Amino acid sequence: MALAGTAVFSGAADFGGGADTLTIGGTSRFSGTLANSGGLAVTVAGGTLDLTKAATIASLAMGSGSVLAVTLDKTGGTGTSITVAGVASFEKDTKLALKLASITGAEGRYTVLRAGSLTGAANLTASTTLLPFLYKGNVATGTGNDVAIDIVRKTTVELGLNRSQTSAYNAVYAALGTDAKVGQAFLNINDGDAFRGSLRQMLPDHAGGTFETVTMGSRATARVIADPHGPFKDEGQWGYWVSQVGWGTSKSIGDTGGYDVTGWGVSGGAEYKTGLGNIGASLAYLSGRDADEGTSNEVSSNQYELAAYWRGHWGGLNANARASGARIGFDGVRRFAGTAGTEAVQRVSSADWNGTLYSASGGLSYDADLGNISFRPIIAVDYYKLKEDGYSETGGGTAIDLVVQSRSSDELAVTGSAALGLDLGGQNQDAGWFRFELEGGRRELVGGGLGATTAAFAGGTAFTLTPEERTSGWVGKLRAVGGNAAFRFGGEFNAEEQQGRAALSLRASLQIGL
């Protein structure tokens, strides 16, 4: 048999047991199996010989630039194993194209050729183009008349993994062997970015997105109490307020994962006037979404928060204090998507768990009025603590589902800022008025930290993902409130520097029939 030019043979070739020749020239390719080939002399002159199972031949001559493709599999009879009764020779620039059949027990030495005599073995180099990105392979030396390949996993540095991926890598690798399709999906990857993206799909939420989601919403509702010019409905001895809030922020992938947080909520409260200030209570419902950057994984939250507060005004002096507790329901979904050959591999894991969020905050400010212009320096402090229950995922199978332990996160911050206000309209607010206020300052984190996430695949070793530290940053706020006897509206736009990016939130309220 002779293959020339760009010819391709794929399948099983039976040579009947007699003396024969197989010549592969040009860029042609023989891919398949040999039967009754003990008397076969094989010559590869620039083409590719790809034997996918064991074969015995009389001789093998690999010319310059030719390729011997080998399938590496430790399962008996399913990988490349060539026995050459006579001479196997390799001229310069001959290559071994390496392919792995299975991720289970993939590391180790594979003997792919045994010859009566071997010449030019030093001319062989391993081509890893077809090898999964996960591994590296080298032609083994000192093996007599054998040609062998050593396969080892790349180090986490060679794989380009960040801190979280490095921490989970061994556990993920062990889990891949429990699901053949998921393992094949990783074997199908020969690109670094694609490999790291698939590895991120295997990790639980751990970068601080859930903490960001629930605390941003709570802080947005709490700012109503801290605003001395907010749109409160005064009913004499008592008053009330209702407002909507929205928020959003993001964190890029660094030492850990990234996230994109969004949320919306509504809150309302009522207060009673005393000689020592107003005492009130509020209730809020907040809905948030923590989407993992670079994957389809996400955690949604439903938060019910009850708060008690106090606020007082004495001339230009304003003071407030607030404490809250919230019950949170989290729903998490992780999605794995890959391909095994041409077959799509998809797995979905889901879990739900509960959390509790506690907070305490307070602030002092002083309004200095200069006609229609006012200046107000402000000092505020807030503390948040989130406790999340552990949970077990279901639906994804043994290579995807995780058992995640409980974790706690907290944060103590001090904010110093100043607000410049402008009043428009007459002295009689019932006839129509409007107030703008611009505030700027810095929120400094002085205590607390995000909790680490400890998880394990079914029957696997636990691994721990340590989040990055949250950062302090500048804050800016734009507020407006106004109206007349028929209605009053107000709102606040807040921008805060967090983790090197802008975190945004919005508060709005409208009151009719004042």
Short mmCIF file of N, CA and C in Angstrom, two decimals, residues 92-257:
data_model
loop_
_atom_site.label_atom_id
_atom_site.label_comp_id
_atom_site.label_asym_id
_atom_site.label_seq_id
_atom_site.Cartn_x
_atom_site.Cartn_y
_atom_site.Cartn_z
N LYS A 92 16.40 12.87 11.30
CA LYS A 92 16.27 14.12 12.04
C LYS A 92 14.89 14.75 11.82
N ASP A 93 14.49 15.51 12.82
CA ASP A 93 13.22 16.25 12.82
C ASP A 93 11.99 15.34 12.74
N THR A 94 12.10 14.11 13.21
CA THR A 94 10.91 13.27 13.34
C THR A 94 10.22 13.58 14.67
N LYS A 95 8.89 13.49 14.65
CA LYS A 95 8.14 13.91 15.83
C LYS A 95 7.19 12.81 16.29
N LEU A 96 6.95 12.81 17.60
CA LEU A 96 5.91 12.00 18.21
C LEU A 96 4.76 12.93 18.57
N ALA A 97 3.61 12.76 17.92
CA ALA A 97 2.42 13.54 18.24
C ALA A 97 1.63 12.81 19.31
N LEU A 98 1.49 13.42 20.47
CA LEU A 98 0.95 12.74 21.64
C LEU A 98 -0.53 13.04 21.83
N LYS A 99 -1.32 11.98 22.07
CA LYS A 99 -2.74 12.11 22.38
C LYS A 99 -3.05 11.25 23.60
N LEU A 100 -3.87 11.79 24.50
CA LEU A 100 -4.29 11.03 25.69
C LEU A 100 -5.72 10.55 25.53
N ALA A 101 -5.97 9.29 25.90
CA ALA A 101 -7.31 8.71 25.77
C ALA A 101 -8.15 8.92 27.02
N SER A 102 -7.52 9.06 28.20
CA SER A 102 -8.29 9.14 29.43
C SER A 102 -7.53 9.96 30.45
N ILE A 103 -8.26 10.65 31.30
CA ILE A 103 -7.63 11.43 32.36
C ILE A 103 -7.33 10.57 33.58
N THR A 104 -7.97 9.41 33.68
CA THR A 104 -7.77 8.51 34.81
C THR A 104 -6.40 7.85 34.70
N GLY A 105 -5.55 8.07 35.68
CA GLY A 105 -4.21 7.49 35.68
C GLY A 105 -3.36 7.94 34.52
N ALA A 106 -3.61 9.16 34.03
CA ALA A 106 -2.93 9.61 32.81
C ALA A 106 -1.43 9.80 33.01
N GLU A 107 -1.01 10.20 34.20
CA GLU A 107 0.41 10.46 34.42
C GLU A 107 1.20 9.15 34.48
N GLY A 108 2.42 9.21 33.99
CA GLY A 108 3.28 8.04 34.05
C GLY A 108 4.00 7.80 32.74
N ARG A 109 4.58 6.62 32.60
CA ARG A 109 5.37 6.27 31.41
C ARG A 109 4.57 5.33 30.52
N TYR A 110 4.61 5.62 29.24
CA TYR A 110 3.94 4.82 28.23
C TYR A 110 5.00 4.33 27.23
N THR A 111 5.14 3.01 27.09
CA THR A 111 6.02 2.45 26.05
C THR A 111 5.19 2.31 24.78
N VAL A 112 5.56 3.06 23.74
CA VAL A 112 4.76 3.08 22.52
C VAL A 112 5.39 2.27 21.40
N LEU A 113 6.69 1.92 21.54
CA LEU A 113 7.36 1.16 20.48
C LEU A 113 8.46 0.32 21.08
N ARG A 114 8.55 -0.96 20.63
CA ARG A 114 9.64 -1.85 21.01
C ARG A 114 10.20 -2.47 19.73
N ALA A 115 11.52 -2.35 19.57
CA ALA A 115 12.14 -2.80 18.32
C ALA A 115 13.26 -3.78 18.59
N GLY A 116 13.55 -4.61 17.52
CA GLY A 116 14.72 -5.48 17.62
C GLY A 116 15.99 -4.66 17.72
N SER A 117 16.06 -3.60 16.96
CA SER A 117 17.15 -2.63 17.06
C SER A 117 16.60 -1.25 16.77
N LEU A 118 17.21 -0.24 17.36
CA LEU A 118 16.68 1.11 17.29
C LEU A 118 17.81 2.06 16.92
N THR A 119 17.59 2.89 15.90
CA THR A 119 18.59 3.88 15.51
C THR A 119 17.92 5.25 15.38
N GLY A 120 18.68 6.29 15.76
CA GLY A 120 18.21 7.66 15.62
C GLY A 120 17.17 8.09 16.61
N ALA A 121 17.08 7.41 17.74
CA ALA A 121 16.05 7.77 18.73
C ALA A 121 16.23 9.19 19.24
N ALA A 122 17.49 9.67 19.22
CA ALA A 122 17.75 11.03 19.69
C ALA A 122 17.13 12.09 18.78
N ASN A 123 16.77 11.68 17.55
CA ASN A 123 16.15 12.63 16.62
C ASN A 123 14.67 12.86 16.93
N LEU A 124 14.09 12.04 17.78
CA LEU A 124 12.67 12.15 18.11
C LEU A 124 12.41 13.28 19.11
N THR A 125 11.43 14.11 18.81
CA THR A 125 10.98 15.12 19.77
C THR A 125 9.47 14.98 19.93
N ALA A 126 8.99 15.31 21.12
CA ALA A 126 7.56 15.20 21.39
C ALA A 126 6.82 16.45 20.93
N SER A 127 5.77 16.26 20.15
CA SER A 127 4.88 17.35 19.78
C SER A 127 3.65 17.28 20.67
N THR A 128 3.43 18.34 21.45
CA THR A 128 2.31 18.33 22.41
C THR A 128 1.10 19.09 21.88
N THR A 129 1.07 19.36 20.57
CA THR A 129 -0.05 20.11 20.00
C THR A 129 -1.38 19.43 20.28
N LEU A 130 -1.40 18.10 20.19
CA LEU A 130 -2.62 17.34 20.43
C LEU A 130 -2.80 16.95 21.89
N LEU A 131 -1.80 17.22 22.72
CA LEU A 131 -1.87 16.85 24.13
C LEU A 131 -2.74 17.86 24.87
N PRO A 132 -3.57 17.42 25.80
CA PRO A 132 -4.37 18.37 26.58
C PRO A 132 -3.46 19.40 27.27
N PHE A 133 -3.96 20.63 27.40
CA PHE A 133 -3.19 21.70 28.01
C PHE A 133 -2.74 21.33 29.42
N LEU A 134 -3.49 20.47 30.06
CA LEU A 134 -3.22 20.04 31.43
C LEU A 134 -1.87 19.34 31.59
N TYR A 135 -1.35 18.74 30.52
CA TYR A 135 -0.17 17.86 30.64
C TYR A 135 1.00 18.35 29.79
N LYS A 136 2.15 17.80 30.10
CA LYS A 136 3.33 17.95 29.25
C LYS A 136 3.95 16.57 29.09
N GLY A 137 4.59 16.33 27.93
CA GLY A 137 5.15 15.02 27.64
C GLY A 137 6.55 15.13 27.09
N ASN A 138 7.38 14.14 27.42
CA ASN A 138 8.75 14.11 26.94
C ASN A 138 9.09 12.68 26.52
N VAL A 139 9.98 12.58 25.50
CA VAL A 139 10.48 11.28 25.10
C VAL A 139 11.44 10.78 26.17
N ALA A 140 11.17 9.58 26.69
CA ALA A 140 12.00 9.02 27.76
C ALA A 140 13.35 8.57 27.18
N THR A 141 14.40 8.69 27.96
CA THR A 141 15.74 8.27 27.54
C THR A 141 16.18 7.05 28.34
N GLY A 142 17.20 6.37 27.81
CA GLY A 142 17.77 5.22 28.53
C GLY A 142 16.84 4.05 28.59
N THR A 143 16.05 3.82 27.51
CA THR A 143 15.08 2.72 27.52
C THR A 143 15.46 1.61 26.54
N GLY A 144 16.75 1.50 26.19
CA GLY A 144 17.21 0.43 25.29
C GLY A 144 16.63 0.60 23.91
N ASN A 145 15.98 -0.45 23.40
CA ASN A 145 15.37 -0.39 22.07
C ASN A 145 13.88 -0.01 22.13
N ASP A 146 13.49 0.57 23.23
CA ASP A 146 12.11 1.02 23.39
C ASP A 146 12.02 2.53 23.17
N VAL A 147 10.87 2.97 22.70
CA VAL A 147 10.52 4.39 22.68
C VAL A 147 9.38 4.57 23.68
N ALA A 148 9.62 5.41 24.66
CA ALA A 148 8.63 5.62 25.72
C ALA A 148 8.38 7.10 25.92
N ILE A 149 7.22 7.40 26.47
CA ILE A 149 6.81 8.78 26.72
C ILE A 149 6.50 8.93 28.21
N ASP A 150 7.02 9.99 28.80
CA ASP A 150 6.69 10.34 30.18
C ASP A 150 5.67 11.47 30.16
N ILE A 151 4.51 11.25 30.79
CA ILE A 151 3.46 12.26 30.87
C ILE A 151 3.33 12.72 32.33
N VAL A 152 3.40 14.02 32.53
CA VAL A 152 3.22 14.60 33.86
C VAL A 152 2.28 15.80 33.75
N ARG A 153 1.62 16.09 34.85
CA ARG A 153 0.80 17.29 34.89
C ARG A 153 1.70 18.53 34.93
N LYS A 154 1.25 19.58 34.28
CA LYS A 154 1.94 20.85 34.40
C LYS A 154 1.77 21.40 35.82
N THR A 155 2.72 22.19 36.25
CA THR A 155 2.60 22.84 37.55
C THR A 155 1.55 23.94 37.46
N THR A 156 1.10 24.39 38.62
CA THR A 156 0.11 25.46 38.63
C THR A 156 0.66 26.74 38.02
N VAL A 157 1.97 26.96 38.13
CA VAL A 157 2.59 28.13 37.50
C VAL A 157 2.54 27.97 35.99
N GLU A 158 2.88 26.79 35.48
CA GLU A 158 2.85 26.54 34.03
C GLU A 158 1.43 26.64 33.48
N LEU A 159 0.44 26.30 34.30
CA LEU A 159 -0.96 26.40 33.88
C LEU A 159 -1.49 27.82 33.97
N GLY A 160 -0.76 28.71 34.65
CA GLY A 160 -1.18 30.10 34.78
C GLY A 160 -2.34 30.29 35.73
N LEU A 161 -2.41 29.48 36.79
CA LEU A 161 -3.54 29.54 37.72
C LEU A 161 -3.36 30.66 38.74
N ASN A 162 -4.47 31.26 39.14
CA ASN A 162 -4.41 32.23 40.23
C ASN A 162 -4.47 31.49 41.57
N ARG A 163 -4.55 32.24 42.65
CA ARG A 163 -4.47 31.63 43.98
C ARG A 163 -5.63 30.67 44.25
N SER A 164 -6.83 31.06 43.88
CA SER A 164 -7.99 30.19 44.13
C SER A 164 -7.91 28.92 43.30
N GLN A 165 -7.58 29.05 42.03
CA GLN A 165 -7.48 27.89 41.16
C GLN A 165 -6.37 26.95 41.63
N THR A 166 -5.27 27.53 42.11
CA THR A 166 -4.18 26.70 42.64
C THR A 166 -4.63 25.91 43.86
N SER A 167 -5.39 26.55 44.75
CA SER A 167 -5.85 25.88 45.97
C SER A 167 -6.78 24.71 45.66
N ALA A 168 -7.59 24.85 44.62
CA ALA A 168 -8.59 23.82 44.30
C ALA A 168 -8.09 22.80 43.28
N TYR A 169 -6.93 23.03 42.67
CA TYR A 169 -6.48 22.27 41.50
C TYR A 169 -6.42 20.76 41.76
N ASN A 170 -5.78 20.33 42.83
CA ASN A 170 -5.64 18.89 43.08
C ASN A 170 -6.99 18.23 43.32
N ALA A 171 -7.88 18.93 44.03
CA ALA A 171 -9.21 18.37 44.28
C ALA A 171 -10.02 18.28 43.00
N VAL A 172 -9.92 19.29 42.15
CA VAL A 172 -10.63 19.26 40.88
C VAL A 172 -10.10 18.13 40.00
N TYR A 173 -8.78 17.99 39.96
CA TYR A 173 -8.18 16.95 39.11
C TYR A 173 -8.64 15.55 39.55
N ALA A 174 -8.69 15.33 40.86
CA ALA A 174 -9.15 14.03 41.36
C ALA A 174 -10.61 13.79 41.01
N ALA A 175 -11.42 14.86 41.05
CA ALA A 175 -12.85 14.72 40.75
C ALA A 175 -13.10 14.41 39.28
N LEU A 176 -12.24 14.87 38.39
CA LEU A 176 -12.44 14.64 36.96
C LEU A 176 -12.47 13.15 36.61
N GLY A 177 -11.76 12.36 37.38
CA GLY A 177 -11.73 10.92 37.11
C GLY A 177 -13.00 10.21 37.49
N THR A 178 -13.94 10.89 38.14
CA THR A 178 -15.20 10.26 38.56
C THR A 178 -16.31 10.44 37.54
N ASP A 179 -16.08 11.24 36.51
CA ASP A 179 -17.07 11.46 35.46
C ASP A 179 -16.33 11.46 34.13
N ALA A 180 -16.47 10.38 33.35
CA ALA A 180 -15.69 10.21 32.13
C ALA A 180 -15.92 11.35 31.14
N LYS A 181 -17.15 11.81 31.02
CA LYS A 181 -17.44 12.87 30.06
C LYS A 181 -16.81 14.20 30.45
N VAL A 182 -16.89 14.53 31.74
CA VAL A 182 -16.27 15.77 32.21
C VAL A 182 -14.75 15.67 32.05
N GLY A 183 -14.19 14.48 32.39
CA GLY A 183 -12.76 14.28 32.20
C GLY A 183 -12.36 14.45 30.74
N GLN A 184 -13.16 13.88 29.81
CA GLN A 184 -12.87 14.02 28.39
C GLN A 184 -12.97 15.48 27.94
N ALA A 185 -13.88 16.23 28.56
CA ALA A 185 -14.01 17.65 28.21
C ALA A 185 -12.73 18.40 28.54
N PHE A 186 -12.09 18.06 29.65
CA PHE A 186 -10.82 18.69 29.99
C PHE A 186 -9.71 18.20 29.07
N LEU A 187 -9.77 16.92 28.66
CA LEU A 187 -8.78 16.41 27.72
C LEU A 187 -8.91 17.09 26.36
N ASN A 188 -10.07 17.63 26.07
CA ASN A 188 -10.32 18.28 24.78
C ASN A 188 -9.74 19.69 24.72
N ILE A 189 -9.25 20.18 25.85
CA ILE A 189 -8.78 21.57 25.94
C ILE A 189 -7.28 21.63 25.71
N ASN A 190 -6.84 22.38 24.72
CA ASN A 190 -5.40 22.57 24.53
C ASN A 190 -5.03 24.05 24.50
N ASP A 191 -5.89 24.87 25.08
CA ASP A 191 -5.67 26.32 25.16
C ASP A 191 -5.73 26.77 26.62
N GLY A 192 -4.79 27.61 27.02
CA GLY A 192 -4.71 28.02 28.41
C GLY A 192 -5.91 28.78 28.91
N ASP A 193 -6.40 29.75 28.13
CA ASP A 193 -7.56 30.53 28.56
C ASP A 193 -8.79 29.64 28.71
N ALA A 194 -8.98 28.73 27.76
CA ALA A 194 -10.13 27.82 27.84
C ALA A 194 -10.01 26.90 29.05
N PHE A 195 -8.79 26.44 29.35
CA PHE A 195 -8.60 25.57 30.51
C PHE A 195 -8.94 26.31 31.80
N ARG A 196 -8.41 27.53 31.95
CA ARG A 196 -8.67 28.28 33.18
C ARG A 196 -10.15 28.65 33.30
N GLY A 197 -10.80 28.92 32.17
CA GLY A 197 -12.23 29.19 32.20
C GLY A 197 -13.02 27.98 32.66
N SER A 198 -12.66 26.79 32.18
CA SER A 198 -13.35 25.57 32.61
C SER A 198 -13.10 25.29 34.08
N LEU A 199 -11.89 25.57 34.55
CA LEU A 199 -11.57 25.35 35.96
C LEU A 199 -12.38 26.29 36.85
N ARG A 200 -12.60 27.53 36.40
CA ARG A 200 -13.41 28.47 37.19
C ARG A 200 -14.83 27.96 37.36
N GLN A 201 -15.34 27.22 36.35
CA GLN A 201 -16.70 26.68 36.46
C GLN A 201 -16.82 25.68 37.61
N MET A 202 -15.70 25.09 38.00
CA MET A 202 -15.70 24.05 39.03
C MET A 202 -15.67 24.62 40.45
N LEU A 203 -15.48 25.93 40.59
CA LEU A 203 -15.29 26.53 41.91
C LEU A 203 -16.58 27.12 42.46
N PRO A 204 -16.78 27.05 43.77
CA PRO A 204 -17.96 27.67 44.39
C PRO A 204 -17.78 29.18 44.49
N ASP A 205 -18.85 29.88 44.80
CA ASP A 205 -18.77 31.31 45.09
C ASP A 205 -17.81 31.51 46.27
N HIS A 206 -16.82 32.37 46.10
CA HIS A 206 -15.82 32.51 47.17
C HIS A 206 -15.14 33.88 47.23
N ALA A 207 -15.40 34.75 46.24
CA ALA A 207 -14.64 35.99 46.13
C ALA A 207 -15.22 37.16 46.92
N GLY A 208 -16.35 36.93 47.59
CA GLY A 208 -16.97 38.00 48.38
C GLY A 208 -18.20 38.60 47.74
N GLY A 209 -18.68 38.00 46.65
CA GLY A 209 -19.84 38.55 45.97
C GLY A 209 -21.11 38.52 46.79
N THR A 210 -21.34 37.44 47.56
CA THR A 210 -22.56 37.39 48.37
C THR A 210 -22.53 38.45 49.47
N PHE A 211 -21.38 38.66 50.10
CA PHE A 211 -21.26 39.69 51.13
C PHE A 211 -21.53 41.07 50.52
N GLU A 212 -20.96 41.31 49.34
CA GLU A 212 -21.17 42.59 48.67
C GLU A 212 -22.64 42.79 48.34
N THR A 213 -23.29 41.75 47.86
CA THR A 213 -24.69 41.87 47.45
C THR A 213 -25.59 42.28 48.60
N VAL A 214 -25.48 41.59 49.72
CA VAL A 214 -26.43 41.84 50.82
C VAL A 214 -26.08 43.08 51.61
N THR A 215 -24.80 43.42 51.74
CA THR A 215 -24.45 44.62 52.51
C THR A 215 -24.69 45.90 51.71
N MET A 216 -24.47 45.87 50.40
CA MET A 216 -24.75 47.07 49.60
C MET A 216 -26.22 47.44 49.67
N GLY A 217 -27.10 46.42 49.59
CA GLY A 217 -28.52 46.70 49.68
C GLY A 217 -28.91 47.28 51.04
N SER A 218 -28.37 46.69 52.10
CA SER A 218 -28.69 47.17 53.44
C SER A 218 -28.16 48.59 53.67
N ARG A 219 -26.96 48.85 53.20
CA ARG A 219 -26.39 50.19 53.37
C ARG A 219 -27.18 51.23 52.61
N ALA A 220 -27.72 50.85 51.44
CA ALA A 220 -28.53 51.79 50.66
C ALA A 220 -29.79 52.19 51.41
N THR A 221 -30.44 51.23 52.08
CA THR A 221 -31.65 51.55 52.84
C THR A 221 -31.31 52.35 54.09
N ALA A 222 -30.15 52.07 54.70
CA ALA A 222 -29.77 52.76 55.93
C ALA A 222 -29.47 54.24 55.70
N ARG A 223 -29.10 54.61 54.48
CA ARG A 223 -28.76 56.01 54.24
C ARG A 223 -29.97 56.94 54.32
N VAL A 224 -31.18 56.38 54.26
CA VAL A 224 -32.38 57.21 54.48
C VAL A 224 -32.33 57.83 55.87
N ILE A 225 -31.95 57.04 56.86
CA ILE A 225 -31.91 57.52 58.25
C ILE A 225 -30.83 58.58 58.44
N ALA A 226 -29.74 58.46 57.70
CA ALA A 226 -28.62 59.38 57.88
C ALA A 226 -28.83 60.70 57.16
N ASP A 227 -29.86 60.80 56.33
CA ASP A 227 -30.11 62.03 55.56
C ASP A 227 -31.06 62.93 56.34
N PRO A 228 -30.58 64.04 56.92
CA PRO A 228 -31.46 64.90 57.72
C PRO A 228 -32.48 65.66 56.88
N HIS A 229 -32.30 65.68 55.57
CA HIS A 229 -33.24 66.39 54.70
C HIS A 229 -34.03 65.42 53.82
N GLY A 230 -34.12 64.19 54.26
CA GLY A 230 -34.82 63.18 53.48
C GLY A 230 -36.31 63.43 53.41
N PRO A 231 -36.99 62.79 52.46
CA PRO A 231 -38.44 63.01 52.25
C PRO A 231 -39.30 62.24 53.26
N PHE A 232 -39.26 62.67 54.54
CA PHE A 232 -40.09 62.04 55.56
C PHE A 232 -41.47 62.69 55.57
N LYS A 233 -42.48 61.88 55.77
CA LYS A 233 -43.85 62.40 55.88
C LYS A 233 -44.14 62.70 57.35
N ASP A 234 -44.30 63.97 57.65
CA ASP A 234 -44.52 64.41 59.03
C ASP A 234 -46.02 64.44 59.32
N GLU A 235 -46.44 63.63 60.30
CA GLU A 235 -47.85 63.58 60.71
C GLU A 235 -48.04 64.11 62.12
N GLY A 236 -47.19 65.06 62.49
CA GLY A 236 -47.29 65.65 63.82
C GLY A 236 -46.41 64.92 64.82
N GLN A 237 -47.04 64.07 65.64
CA GLN A 237 -46.28 63.33 66.64
C GLN A 237 -45.54 62.14 66.05
N TRP A 238 -45.86 61.81 64.82
CA TRP A 238 -45.19 60.68 64.19
C TRP A 238 -44.99 60.96 62.70
N GLY A 239 -44.29 60.08 62.01
CA GLY A 239 -44.03 60.26 60.59
C GLY A 239 -43.65 58.92 59.95
N TYR A 240 -43.55 58.94 58.64
CA TYR A 240 -43.18 57.70 57.95
C TYR A 240 -42.42 58.03 56.67
N TRP A 241 -41.88 57.01 56.04
CA TRP A 241 -41.16 57.17 54.77
C TRP A 241 -41.18 55.84 54.01
N VAL A 242 -41.10 55.92 52.70
CA VAL A 242 -41.03 54.76 51.82
C VAL A 242 -40.03 55.09 50.71
N SER A 243 -39.17 54.15 50.39
CA SER A 243 -38.20 54.41 49.31
C SER A 243 -37.82 53.12 48.60
N GLN A 244 -37.37 53.27 47.38
CA GLN A 244 -36.82 52.16 46.61
C GLN A 244 -35.31 52.34 46.49
N VAL A 245 -34.60 51.21 46.39
CA VAL A 245 -33.15 51.27 46.25
C VAL A 245 -32.71 50.32 45.13
N GLY A 246 -31.61 50.64 44.51
CA GLY A 246 -30.97 49.77 43.53
C GLY A 246 -29.47 49.89 43.68
N TRP A 247 -28.74 48.85 43.31
CA TRP A 247 -27.29 48.90 43.48
C TRP A 247 -26.60 47.97 42.49
N GLY A 248 -25.33 48.22 42.30
CA GLY A 248 -24.54 47.38 41.41
C GLY A 248 -23.05 47.66 41.55
N THR A 249 -22.26 46.63 41.41
CA THR A 249 -20.80 46.78 41.45
C THR A 249 -20.18 45.55 40.80
N SER A 250 -18.88 45.55 40.66
CA SER A 250 -18.19 44.40 40.06
C SER A 250 -16.77 44.32 40.60
N LYS A 251 -16.19 43.14 40.44
CA LYS A 251 -14.80 42.91 40.81
C LYS A 251 -14.18 42.06 39.70
N SER A 252 -12.99 42.43 39.26
CA SER A 252 -12.33 41.67 38.21
C SER A 252 -11.64 40.44 38.78
N ILE A 253 -11.33 39.49 37.91
CA ILE A 253 -10.61 38.28 38.33
C ILE A 253 -9.17 38.66 38.67
N GLY A 254 -8.75 38.30 39.87
CA GLY A 254 -7.38 38.57 40.31
C GLY A 254 -6.81 37.33 40.95
N ASP A 255 -6.42 37.44 42.21
CA ASP A 255 -5.96 36.26 42.95
C ASP A 255 -7.09 35.27 43.19
N THR A 256 -8.33 35.79 43.15
CA THR A 256 -9.51 34.93 43.32
C THR A 256 -10.42 35.13 42.11
N GLY A 257 -11.71 34.89 42.29
CA GLY A 257 -12.65 35.08 41.20
C GLY A 257 -13.11 36.52 41.08
#
